[in-house]
Coordinates of N, CA and C in Angstrom, one line a residue:
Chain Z
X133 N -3.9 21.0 2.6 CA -5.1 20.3 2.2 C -5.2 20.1 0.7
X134 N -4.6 20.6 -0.1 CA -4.8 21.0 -1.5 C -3.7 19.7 -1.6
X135 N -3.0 19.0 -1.1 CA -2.1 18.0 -1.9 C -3.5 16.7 -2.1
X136 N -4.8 16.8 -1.5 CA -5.7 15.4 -1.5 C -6.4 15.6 -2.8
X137 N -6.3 14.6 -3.6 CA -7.1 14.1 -4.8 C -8.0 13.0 -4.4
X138 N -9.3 13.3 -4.3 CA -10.1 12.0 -3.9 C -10.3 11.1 -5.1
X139 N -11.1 12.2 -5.9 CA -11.4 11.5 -7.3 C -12.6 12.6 -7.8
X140 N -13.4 12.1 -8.2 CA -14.5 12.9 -8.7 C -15.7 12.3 -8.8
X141 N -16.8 13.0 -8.5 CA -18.3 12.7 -8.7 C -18.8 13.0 -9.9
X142 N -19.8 12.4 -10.5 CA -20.1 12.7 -11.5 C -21.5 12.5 -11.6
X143 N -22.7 13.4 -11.7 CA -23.7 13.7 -11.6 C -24.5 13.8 -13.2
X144 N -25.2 12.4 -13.2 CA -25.8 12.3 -14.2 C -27.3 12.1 -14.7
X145 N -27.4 12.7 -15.4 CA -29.2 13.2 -16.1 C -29.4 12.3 -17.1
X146 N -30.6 11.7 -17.4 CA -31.5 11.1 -18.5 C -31.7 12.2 -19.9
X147 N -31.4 13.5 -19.5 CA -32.2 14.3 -20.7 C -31.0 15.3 -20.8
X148 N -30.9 15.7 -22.2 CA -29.8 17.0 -22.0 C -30.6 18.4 -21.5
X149 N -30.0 19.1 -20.8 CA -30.0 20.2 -19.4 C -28.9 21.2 -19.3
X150 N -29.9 22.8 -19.0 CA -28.9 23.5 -18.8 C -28.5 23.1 -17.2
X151 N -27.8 23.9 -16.5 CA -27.0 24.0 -15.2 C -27.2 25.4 -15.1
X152 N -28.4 26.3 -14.2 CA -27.9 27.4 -13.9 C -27.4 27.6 -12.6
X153 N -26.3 28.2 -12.8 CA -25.0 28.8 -11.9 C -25.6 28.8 -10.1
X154 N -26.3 29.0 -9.7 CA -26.8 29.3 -8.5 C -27.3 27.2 -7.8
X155 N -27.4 26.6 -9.0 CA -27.4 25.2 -9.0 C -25.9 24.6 -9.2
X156 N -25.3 25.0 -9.6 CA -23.8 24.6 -9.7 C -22.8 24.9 -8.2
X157 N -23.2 26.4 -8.0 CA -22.5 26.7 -6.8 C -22.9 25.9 -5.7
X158 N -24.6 25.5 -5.9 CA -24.9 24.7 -4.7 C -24.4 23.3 -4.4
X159 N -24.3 22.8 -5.8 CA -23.6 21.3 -5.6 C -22.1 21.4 -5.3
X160 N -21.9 22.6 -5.9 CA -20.6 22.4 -5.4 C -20.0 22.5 -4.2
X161 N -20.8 23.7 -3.4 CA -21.1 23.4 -1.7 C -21.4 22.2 -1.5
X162 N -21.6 21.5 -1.7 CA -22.0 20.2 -1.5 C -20.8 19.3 -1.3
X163 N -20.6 19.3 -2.7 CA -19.0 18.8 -3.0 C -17.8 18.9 -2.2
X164 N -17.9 20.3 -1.7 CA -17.0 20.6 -1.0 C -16.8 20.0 -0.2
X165 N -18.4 19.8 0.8 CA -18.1 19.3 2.6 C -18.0 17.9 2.2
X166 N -18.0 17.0 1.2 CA -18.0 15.7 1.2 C -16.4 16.1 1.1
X167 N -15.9 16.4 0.3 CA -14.3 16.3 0.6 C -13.4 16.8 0.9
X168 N -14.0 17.8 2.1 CA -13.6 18.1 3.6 C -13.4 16.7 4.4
X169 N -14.6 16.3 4.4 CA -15.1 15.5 5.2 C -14.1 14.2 5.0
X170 N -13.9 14.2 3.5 CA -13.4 12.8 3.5 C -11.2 13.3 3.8
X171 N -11.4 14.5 3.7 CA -9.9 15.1 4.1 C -9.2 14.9 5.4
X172 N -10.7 15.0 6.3 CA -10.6 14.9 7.9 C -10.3 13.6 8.3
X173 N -11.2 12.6 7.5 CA -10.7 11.1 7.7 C -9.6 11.1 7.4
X174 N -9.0 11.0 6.0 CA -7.8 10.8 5.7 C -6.2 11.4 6.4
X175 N -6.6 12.6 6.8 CA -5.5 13.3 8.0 C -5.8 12.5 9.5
X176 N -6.8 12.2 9.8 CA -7.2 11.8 10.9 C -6.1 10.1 10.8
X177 N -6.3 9.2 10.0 CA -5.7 8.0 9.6 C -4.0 8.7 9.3
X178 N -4.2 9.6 9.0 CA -2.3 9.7 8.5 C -1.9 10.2 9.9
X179 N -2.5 10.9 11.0 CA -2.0 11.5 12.0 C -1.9 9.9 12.9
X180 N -2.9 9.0 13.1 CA -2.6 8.0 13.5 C -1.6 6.7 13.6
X181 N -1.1 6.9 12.0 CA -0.4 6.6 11.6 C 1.1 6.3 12.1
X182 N 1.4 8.2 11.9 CA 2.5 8.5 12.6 C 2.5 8.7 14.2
X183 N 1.6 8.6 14.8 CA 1.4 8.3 16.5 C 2.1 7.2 16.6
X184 N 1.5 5.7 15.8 CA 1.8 4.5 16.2 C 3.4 4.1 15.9
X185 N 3.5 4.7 14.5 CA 5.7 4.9 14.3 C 6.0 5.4 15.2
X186 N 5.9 6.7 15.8 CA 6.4 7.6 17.0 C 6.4 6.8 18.1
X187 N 5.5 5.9 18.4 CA 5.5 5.1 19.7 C 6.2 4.1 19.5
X188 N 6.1 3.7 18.6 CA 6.9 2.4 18.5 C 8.4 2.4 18.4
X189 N 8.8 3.3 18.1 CA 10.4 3.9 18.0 C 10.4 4.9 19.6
X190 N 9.6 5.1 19.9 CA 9.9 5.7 21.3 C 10.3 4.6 22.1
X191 N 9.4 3.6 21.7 CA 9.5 2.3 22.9 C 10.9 1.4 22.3
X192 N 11.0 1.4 21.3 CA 13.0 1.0 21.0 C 13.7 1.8 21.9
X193 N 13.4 3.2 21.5 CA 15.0 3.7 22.0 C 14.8 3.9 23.4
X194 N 13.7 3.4 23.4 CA 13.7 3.9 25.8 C 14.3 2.4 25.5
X195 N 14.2 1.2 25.4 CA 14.6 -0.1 25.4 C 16.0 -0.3 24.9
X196 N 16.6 0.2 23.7 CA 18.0 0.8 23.5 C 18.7 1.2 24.8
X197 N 18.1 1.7 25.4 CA 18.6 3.0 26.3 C 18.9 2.0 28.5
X198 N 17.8 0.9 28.0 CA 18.0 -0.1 29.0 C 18.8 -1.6 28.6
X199 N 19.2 -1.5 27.8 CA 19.6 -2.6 27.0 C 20.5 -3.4 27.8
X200 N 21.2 -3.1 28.7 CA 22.3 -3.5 29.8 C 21.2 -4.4 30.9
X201 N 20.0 -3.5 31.3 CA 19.2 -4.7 31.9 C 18.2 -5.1 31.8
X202 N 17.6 -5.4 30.3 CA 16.7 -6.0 30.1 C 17.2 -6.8 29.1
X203 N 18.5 -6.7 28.2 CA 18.8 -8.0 27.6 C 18.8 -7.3 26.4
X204 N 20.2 -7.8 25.3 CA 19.8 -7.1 24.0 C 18.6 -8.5 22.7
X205 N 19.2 -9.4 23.1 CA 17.7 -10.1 22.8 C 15.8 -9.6 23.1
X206 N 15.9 -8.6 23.6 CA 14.7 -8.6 24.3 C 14.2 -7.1 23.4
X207 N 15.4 -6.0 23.5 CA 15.3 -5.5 22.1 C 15.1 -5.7 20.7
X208 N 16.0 -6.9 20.5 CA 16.1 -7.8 19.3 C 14.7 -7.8 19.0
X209 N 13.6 -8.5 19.8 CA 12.8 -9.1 19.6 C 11.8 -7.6 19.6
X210 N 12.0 -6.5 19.9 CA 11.0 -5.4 19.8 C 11.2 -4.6 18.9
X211 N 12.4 -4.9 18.3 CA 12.5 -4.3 16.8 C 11.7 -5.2 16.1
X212 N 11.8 -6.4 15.6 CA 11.2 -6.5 15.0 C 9.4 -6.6 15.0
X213 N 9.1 -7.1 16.1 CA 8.0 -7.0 16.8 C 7.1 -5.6 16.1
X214 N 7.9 -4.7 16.3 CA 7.2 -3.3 15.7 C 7.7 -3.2 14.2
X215 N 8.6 -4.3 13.8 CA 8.6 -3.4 12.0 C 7.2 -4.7 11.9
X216 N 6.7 -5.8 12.2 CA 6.1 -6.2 11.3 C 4.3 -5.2 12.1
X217 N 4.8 -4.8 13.1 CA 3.2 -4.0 13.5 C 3.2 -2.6 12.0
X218 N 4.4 -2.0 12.8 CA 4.1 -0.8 11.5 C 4.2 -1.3 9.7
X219 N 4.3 -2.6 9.6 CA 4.5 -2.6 8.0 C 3.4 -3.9 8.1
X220 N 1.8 -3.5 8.1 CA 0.9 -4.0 8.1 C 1.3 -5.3 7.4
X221 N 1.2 -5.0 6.1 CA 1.3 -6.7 5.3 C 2.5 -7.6 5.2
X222 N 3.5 -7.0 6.6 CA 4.5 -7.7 6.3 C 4.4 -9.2 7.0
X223 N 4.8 -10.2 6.7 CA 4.0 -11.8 7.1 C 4.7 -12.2 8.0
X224 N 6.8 -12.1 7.8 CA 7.7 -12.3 8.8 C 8.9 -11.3 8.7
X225 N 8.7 -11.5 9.9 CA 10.2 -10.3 10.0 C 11.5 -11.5 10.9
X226 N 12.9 -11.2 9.7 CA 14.0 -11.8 10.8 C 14.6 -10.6 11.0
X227 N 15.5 -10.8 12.1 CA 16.3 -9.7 12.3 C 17.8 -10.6 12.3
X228 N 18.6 -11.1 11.1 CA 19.7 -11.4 11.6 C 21.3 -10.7 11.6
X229 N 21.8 -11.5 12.2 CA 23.5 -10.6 13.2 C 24.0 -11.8 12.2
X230 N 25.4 -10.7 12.4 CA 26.7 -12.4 11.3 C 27.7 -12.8 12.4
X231 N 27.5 -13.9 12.2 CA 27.9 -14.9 13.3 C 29.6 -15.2 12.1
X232 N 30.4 -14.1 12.8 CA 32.1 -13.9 11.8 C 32.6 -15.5 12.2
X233 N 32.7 -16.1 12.8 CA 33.2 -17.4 13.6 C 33.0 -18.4 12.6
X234 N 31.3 -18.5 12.5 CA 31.1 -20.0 11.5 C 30.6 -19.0 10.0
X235 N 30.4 -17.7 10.2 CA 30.4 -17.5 8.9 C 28.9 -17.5 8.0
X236 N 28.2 -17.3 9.4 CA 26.8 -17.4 8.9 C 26.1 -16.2 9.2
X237 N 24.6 -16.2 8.9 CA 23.6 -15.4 9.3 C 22.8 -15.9 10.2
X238 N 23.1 -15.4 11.6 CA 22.1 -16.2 12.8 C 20.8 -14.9 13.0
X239 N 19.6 -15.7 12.7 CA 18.6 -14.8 13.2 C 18.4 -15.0 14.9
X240 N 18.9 -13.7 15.0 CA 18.3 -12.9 16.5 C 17.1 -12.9 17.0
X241 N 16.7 -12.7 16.4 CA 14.9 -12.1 16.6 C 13.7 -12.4 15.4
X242 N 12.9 -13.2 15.6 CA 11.8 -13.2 14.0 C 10.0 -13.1 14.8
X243 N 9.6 -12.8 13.7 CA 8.0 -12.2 14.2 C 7.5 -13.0 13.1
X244 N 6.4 -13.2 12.7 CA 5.7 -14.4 12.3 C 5.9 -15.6 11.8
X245 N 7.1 -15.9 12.7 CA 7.4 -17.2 12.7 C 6.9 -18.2 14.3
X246 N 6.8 -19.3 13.5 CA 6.4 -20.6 14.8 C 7.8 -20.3 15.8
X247 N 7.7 -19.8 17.1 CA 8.9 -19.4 17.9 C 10.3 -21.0 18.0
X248 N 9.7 -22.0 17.5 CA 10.7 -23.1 17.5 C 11.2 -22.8 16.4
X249 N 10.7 -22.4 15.3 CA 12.2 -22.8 13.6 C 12.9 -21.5 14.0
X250 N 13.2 -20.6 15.2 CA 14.2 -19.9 15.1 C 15.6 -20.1 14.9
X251 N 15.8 -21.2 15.8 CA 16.6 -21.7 15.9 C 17.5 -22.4 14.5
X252 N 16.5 -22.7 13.4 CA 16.8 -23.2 12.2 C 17.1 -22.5 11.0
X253 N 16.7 -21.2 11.2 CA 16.8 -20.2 10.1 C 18.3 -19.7 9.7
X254 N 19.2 -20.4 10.5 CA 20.5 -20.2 9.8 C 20.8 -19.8 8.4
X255 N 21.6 -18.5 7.8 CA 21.4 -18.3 6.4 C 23.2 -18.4 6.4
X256 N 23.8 -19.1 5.3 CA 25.2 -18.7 5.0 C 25.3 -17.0 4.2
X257 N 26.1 -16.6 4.5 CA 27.3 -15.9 4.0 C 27.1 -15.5 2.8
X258 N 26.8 -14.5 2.2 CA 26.6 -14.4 0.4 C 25.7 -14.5 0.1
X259 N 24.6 -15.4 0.4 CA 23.8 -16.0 0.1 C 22.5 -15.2 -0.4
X260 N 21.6 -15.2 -1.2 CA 20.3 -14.9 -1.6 C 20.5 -13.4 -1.3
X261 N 18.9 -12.9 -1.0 CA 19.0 -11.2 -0.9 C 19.6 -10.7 0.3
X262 N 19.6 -11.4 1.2 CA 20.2 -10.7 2.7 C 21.8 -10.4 2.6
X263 N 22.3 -11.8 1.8 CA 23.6 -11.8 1.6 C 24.1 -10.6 0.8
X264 N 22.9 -10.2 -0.2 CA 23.4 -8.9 -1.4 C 23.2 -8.0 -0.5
X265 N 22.4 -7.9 0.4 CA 22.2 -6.1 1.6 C 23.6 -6.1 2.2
X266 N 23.8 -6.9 2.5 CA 25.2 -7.4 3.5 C 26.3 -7.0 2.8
X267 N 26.7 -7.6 1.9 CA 27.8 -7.3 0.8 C 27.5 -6.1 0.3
X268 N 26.7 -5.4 -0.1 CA 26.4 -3.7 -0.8 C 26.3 -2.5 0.4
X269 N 25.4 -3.4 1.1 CA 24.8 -1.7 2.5 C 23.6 -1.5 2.0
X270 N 23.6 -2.1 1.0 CA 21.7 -1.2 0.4 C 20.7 -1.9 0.5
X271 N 19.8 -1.2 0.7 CA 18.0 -1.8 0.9 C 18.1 -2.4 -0.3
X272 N 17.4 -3.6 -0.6 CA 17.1 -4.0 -1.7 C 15.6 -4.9 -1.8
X273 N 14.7 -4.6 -2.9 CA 13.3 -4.7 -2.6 C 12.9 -5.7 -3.9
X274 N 12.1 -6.8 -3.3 CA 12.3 -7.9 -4.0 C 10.5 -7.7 -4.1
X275 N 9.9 -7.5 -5.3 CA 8.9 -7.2 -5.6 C 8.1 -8.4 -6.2
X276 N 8.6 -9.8 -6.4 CA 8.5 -10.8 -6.5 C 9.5 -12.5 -6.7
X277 N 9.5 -12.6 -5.5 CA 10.7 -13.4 -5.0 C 10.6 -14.9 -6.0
X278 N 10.3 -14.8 -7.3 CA 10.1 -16.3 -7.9 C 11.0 -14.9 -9.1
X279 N 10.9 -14.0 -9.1 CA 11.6 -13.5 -10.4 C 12.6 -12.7 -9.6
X280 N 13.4 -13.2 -8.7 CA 14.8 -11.8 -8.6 C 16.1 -12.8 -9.0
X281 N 17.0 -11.7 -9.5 CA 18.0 -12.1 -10.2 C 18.7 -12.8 -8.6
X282 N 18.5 -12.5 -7.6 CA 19.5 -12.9 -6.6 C 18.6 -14.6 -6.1
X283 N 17.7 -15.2 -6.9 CA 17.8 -16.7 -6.5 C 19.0 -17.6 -6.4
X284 N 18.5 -18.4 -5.6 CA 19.5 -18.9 -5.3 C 18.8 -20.8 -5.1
X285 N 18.1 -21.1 -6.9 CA 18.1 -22.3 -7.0 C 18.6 -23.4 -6.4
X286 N 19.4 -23.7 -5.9 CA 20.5 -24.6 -5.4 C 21.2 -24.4 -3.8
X287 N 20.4 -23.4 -3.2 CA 20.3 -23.3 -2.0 C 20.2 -24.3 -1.4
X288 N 20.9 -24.4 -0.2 CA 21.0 -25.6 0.6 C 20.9 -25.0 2.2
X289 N 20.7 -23.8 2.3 CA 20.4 -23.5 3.8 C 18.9 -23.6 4.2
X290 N 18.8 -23.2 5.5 CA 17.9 -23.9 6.6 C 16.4 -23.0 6.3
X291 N 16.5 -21.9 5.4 CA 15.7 -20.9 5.5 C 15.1 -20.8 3.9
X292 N 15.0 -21.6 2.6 CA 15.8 -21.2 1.6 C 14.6 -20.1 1.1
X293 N 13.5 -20.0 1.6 CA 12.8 -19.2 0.9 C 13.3 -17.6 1.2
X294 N 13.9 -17.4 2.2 CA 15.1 -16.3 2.7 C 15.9 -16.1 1.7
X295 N 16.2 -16.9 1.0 CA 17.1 -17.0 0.3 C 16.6 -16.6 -1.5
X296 N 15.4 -16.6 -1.6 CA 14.4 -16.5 -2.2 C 14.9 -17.3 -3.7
X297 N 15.0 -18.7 -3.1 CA 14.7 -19.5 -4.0 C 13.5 -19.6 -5.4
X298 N 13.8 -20.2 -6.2 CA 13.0 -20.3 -7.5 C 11.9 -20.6 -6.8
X299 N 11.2 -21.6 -5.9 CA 10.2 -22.1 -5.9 C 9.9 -21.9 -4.2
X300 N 10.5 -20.5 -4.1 CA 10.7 -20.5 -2.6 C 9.6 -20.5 -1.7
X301 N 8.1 -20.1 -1.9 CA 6.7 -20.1 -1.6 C 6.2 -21.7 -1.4
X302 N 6.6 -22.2 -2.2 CA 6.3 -23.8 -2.0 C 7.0 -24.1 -0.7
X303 N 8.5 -24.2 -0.8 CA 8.8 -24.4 0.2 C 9.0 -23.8 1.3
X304 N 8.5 -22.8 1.5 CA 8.2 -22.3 2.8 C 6.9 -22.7 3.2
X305 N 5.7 -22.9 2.7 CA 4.7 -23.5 2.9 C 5.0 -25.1 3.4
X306 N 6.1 -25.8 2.8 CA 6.4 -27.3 2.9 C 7.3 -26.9 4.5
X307 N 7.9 -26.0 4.6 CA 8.9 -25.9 5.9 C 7.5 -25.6 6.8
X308 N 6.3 -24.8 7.1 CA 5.9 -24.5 7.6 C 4.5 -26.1 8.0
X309 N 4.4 -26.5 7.4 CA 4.0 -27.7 7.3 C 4.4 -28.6 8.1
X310 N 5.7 -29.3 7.9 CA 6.7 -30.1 8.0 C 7.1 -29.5 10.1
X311 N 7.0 -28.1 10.3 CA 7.1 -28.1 11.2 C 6.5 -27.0 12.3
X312 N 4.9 -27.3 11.9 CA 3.9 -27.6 12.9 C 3.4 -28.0 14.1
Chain P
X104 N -9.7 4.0 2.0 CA -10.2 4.8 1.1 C -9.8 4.1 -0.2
X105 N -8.3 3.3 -0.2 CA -8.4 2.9 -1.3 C -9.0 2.2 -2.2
X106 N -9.7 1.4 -1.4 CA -10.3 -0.1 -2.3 C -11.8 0.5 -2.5
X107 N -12.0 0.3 -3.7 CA -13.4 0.6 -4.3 C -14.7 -0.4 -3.8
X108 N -15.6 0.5 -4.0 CA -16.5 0.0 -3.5 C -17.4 -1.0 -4.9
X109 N -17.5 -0.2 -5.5 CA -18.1 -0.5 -7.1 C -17.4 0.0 -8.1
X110 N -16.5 -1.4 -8.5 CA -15.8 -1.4 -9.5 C -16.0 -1.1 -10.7
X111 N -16.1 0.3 -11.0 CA -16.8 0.3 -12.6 C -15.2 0.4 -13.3
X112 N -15.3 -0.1 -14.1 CA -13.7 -0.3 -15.2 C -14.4 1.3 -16.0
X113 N -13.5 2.4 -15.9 CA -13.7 3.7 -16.7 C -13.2 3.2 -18.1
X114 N -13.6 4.0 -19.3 CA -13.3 4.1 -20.3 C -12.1 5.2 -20.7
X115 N -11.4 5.5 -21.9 CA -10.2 5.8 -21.6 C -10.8 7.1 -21.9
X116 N -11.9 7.7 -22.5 CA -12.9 8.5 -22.5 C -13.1 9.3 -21.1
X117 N -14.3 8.7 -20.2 CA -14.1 9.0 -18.8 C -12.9 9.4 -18.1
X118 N -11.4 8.5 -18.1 CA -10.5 9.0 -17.6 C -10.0 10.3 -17.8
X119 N -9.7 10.5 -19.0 CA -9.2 11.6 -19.3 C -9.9 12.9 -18.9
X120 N -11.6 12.7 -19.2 CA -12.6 14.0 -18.5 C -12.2 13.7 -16.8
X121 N -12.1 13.0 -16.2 CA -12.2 12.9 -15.0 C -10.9 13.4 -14.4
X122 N -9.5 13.1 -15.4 CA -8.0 13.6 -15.4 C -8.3 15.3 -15.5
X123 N -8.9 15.9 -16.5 CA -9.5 16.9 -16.6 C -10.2 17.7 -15.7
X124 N -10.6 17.4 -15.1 CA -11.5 18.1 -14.0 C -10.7 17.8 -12.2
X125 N -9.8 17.1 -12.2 CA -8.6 16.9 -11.3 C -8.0 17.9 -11.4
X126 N -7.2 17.8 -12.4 CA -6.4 19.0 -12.8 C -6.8 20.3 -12.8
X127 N -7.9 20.5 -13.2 CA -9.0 22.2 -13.3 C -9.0 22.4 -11.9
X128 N -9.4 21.6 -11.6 CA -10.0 21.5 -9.8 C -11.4 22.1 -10.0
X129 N -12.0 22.4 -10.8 CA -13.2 23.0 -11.3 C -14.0 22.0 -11.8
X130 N -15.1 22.0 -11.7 CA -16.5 21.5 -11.9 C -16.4 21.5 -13.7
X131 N -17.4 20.6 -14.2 CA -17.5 20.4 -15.5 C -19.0 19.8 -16.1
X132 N -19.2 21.1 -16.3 CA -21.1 21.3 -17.0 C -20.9 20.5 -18.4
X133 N -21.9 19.1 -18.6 CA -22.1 18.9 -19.8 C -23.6 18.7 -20.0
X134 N -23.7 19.7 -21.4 CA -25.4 19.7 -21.3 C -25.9 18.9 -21.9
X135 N -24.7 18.8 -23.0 CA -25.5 17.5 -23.7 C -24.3 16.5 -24.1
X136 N -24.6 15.0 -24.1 CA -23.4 14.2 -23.8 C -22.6 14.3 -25.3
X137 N -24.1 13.7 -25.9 CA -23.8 13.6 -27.4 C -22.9 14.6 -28.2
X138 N -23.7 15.7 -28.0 CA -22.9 17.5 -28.6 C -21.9 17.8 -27.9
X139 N -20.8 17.4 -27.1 CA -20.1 18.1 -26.2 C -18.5 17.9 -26.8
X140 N -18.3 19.0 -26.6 CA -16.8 18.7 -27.4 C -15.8 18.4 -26.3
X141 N -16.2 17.9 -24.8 CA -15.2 17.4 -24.0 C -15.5 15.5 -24.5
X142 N -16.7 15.3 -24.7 CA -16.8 14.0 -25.1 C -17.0 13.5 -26.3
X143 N -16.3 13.0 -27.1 CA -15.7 12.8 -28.4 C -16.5 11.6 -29.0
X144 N -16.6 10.9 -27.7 CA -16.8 9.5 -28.0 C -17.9 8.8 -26.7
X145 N -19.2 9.3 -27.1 CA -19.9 9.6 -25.9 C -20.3 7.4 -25.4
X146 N -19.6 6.7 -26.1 CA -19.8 5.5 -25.8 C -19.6 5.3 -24.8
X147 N -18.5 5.1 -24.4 CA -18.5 5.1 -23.0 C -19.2 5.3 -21.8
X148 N -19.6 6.2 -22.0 CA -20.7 6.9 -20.2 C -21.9 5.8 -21.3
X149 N -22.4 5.7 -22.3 CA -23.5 4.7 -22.3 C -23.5 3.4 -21.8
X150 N -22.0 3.0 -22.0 CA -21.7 1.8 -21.3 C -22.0 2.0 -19.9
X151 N -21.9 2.9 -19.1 CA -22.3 2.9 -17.7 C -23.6 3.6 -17.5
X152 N -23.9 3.8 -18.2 CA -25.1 4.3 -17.9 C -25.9 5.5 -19.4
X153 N -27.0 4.3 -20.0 CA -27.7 3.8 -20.9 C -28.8 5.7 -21.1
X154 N -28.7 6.4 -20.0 CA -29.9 7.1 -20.1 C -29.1 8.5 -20.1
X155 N -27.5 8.4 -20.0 CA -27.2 9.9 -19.6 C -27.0 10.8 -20.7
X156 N -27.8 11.7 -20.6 CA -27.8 12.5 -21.6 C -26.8 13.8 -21.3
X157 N -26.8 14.6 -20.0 CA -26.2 15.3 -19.6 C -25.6 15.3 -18.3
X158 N -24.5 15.8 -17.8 CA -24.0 15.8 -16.5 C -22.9 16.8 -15.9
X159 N -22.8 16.3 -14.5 CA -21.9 17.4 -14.2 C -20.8 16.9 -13.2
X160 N -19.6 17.3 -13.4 CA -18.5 16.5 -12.9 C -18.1 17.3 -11.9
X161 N -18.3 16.8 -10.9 CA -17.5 17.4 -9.8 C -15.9 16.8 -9.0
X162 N -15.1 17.9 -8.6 CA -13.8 17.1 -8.9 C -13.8 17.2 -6.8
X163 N -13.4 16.3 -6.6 CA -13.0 15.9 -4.7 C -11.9 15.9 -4.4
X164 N -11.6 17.0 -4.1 CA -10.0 17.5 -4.2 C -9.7 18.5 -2.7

């Protein structure tokens, strides 16, 4: 319980004042159960937390585990389904597979997208940040997709803000528009 | 818990007493704002509040 830092209260007078001790210890009982109290919430919200990961990865790997007859599409689609539940602010999730044949990135599975542009989200080969995870193995975290070195200006795939084009916000707005 | 309720912008004054009494984990008696050798530069807490003469900092930890 000692790793919580709430913050601090600060108790303020119009006049200068001593503090005798038997008044200090009492506010500070005071102090205390407010951040107990506010400890209990905050464990209460982190124990819930990890309930809803725990469940959510319970329900993959029982689904992993039937994958033969319920369809690995159907997985597909509950992986992501649960990373955009557990990663609150996340807007869309693809999940794509490399299609070795034509040499592309076919999305499998996507979650806040319109369920028809799945089909259109084709990404080539190399390409933008998925293409750098792909070619390295490493997570890589684009903390504002108008400034990462891996744009790809001149993108000509089906997805390009995936690709995190210069002006890629626009046109994902214009793709989401366009096909409404 | 994160998002504030009343955004008061601290002073760099405030922060450091408030960094202060985080780190103590201890309470922090000031009797008087003006005279106090934790506050150097009692401007600040006047900027938030015009009438404080004295106070006491409790840390939520």
């Amino acid at each position: 319980m000692s790793d919580y830092r709430f913050g601090a209260a600060i108790l303020a007078f119009d006049a200068p004042r001593s503090f005798p001790p038997e008044e200090i210890v009492y506010v500070e009982l005071a102090s205390n159960q407010v951040a107990l109290a506010l400890k209990t919430v905050q464990q209460q919200l982190e124990i819930e937390a990890q309930l809803k990961e725990a469940k959510a990865l319970a329900e993959i790997e029982r689904a992993l585990s039937e994958s033969e007859s319920i369809g690995v599409d159907k997985v597909l689609q509950l992986i992501v389904n649960s990373a955009k539940e557990l990663i609150p602010k996340a807007d869309t999730v693809i999940l794509h597979l490399i299609d070795n044949e034509h040499q592309l990135l076919v999305p499998r599975a996507v979650a806040g997208f319109k369920e028809k542009t799945k089909r259109k989200l084709n990404m080539r080969l190399g390409e933008g940040v998925a293409g750098q995870v792909i070619a390295t193995g490493k997570m890589i975290t684009v903390a504002d997709v108008n400034r990462t070195p891996f744009s790809t200006p001149d993108c000509t795939c089906e997805i390009p803000f995936a690709c995190c084009g210069a002006d890629s916000k626009q046109r994902k707005k214009s793709w989401d528009d366009q096909h409404s | 818990m994160e998002k504030s309720l009343f955004p008061i912008p601290l002073g760099s004054e405030e922060t450091n007493l408030i960094k202060t009494v985080l780190q103590s984990r201890h309470s922090m008696v000031i009797e008087d704002v003006q005279e106090s050798t934790y506050v150097i530069d009692p401007s600040p807490f006047k900027s938030q509040s015009s009438q404080m003469k004295s106070a006491l900092i409790l840390p939520w930890s």
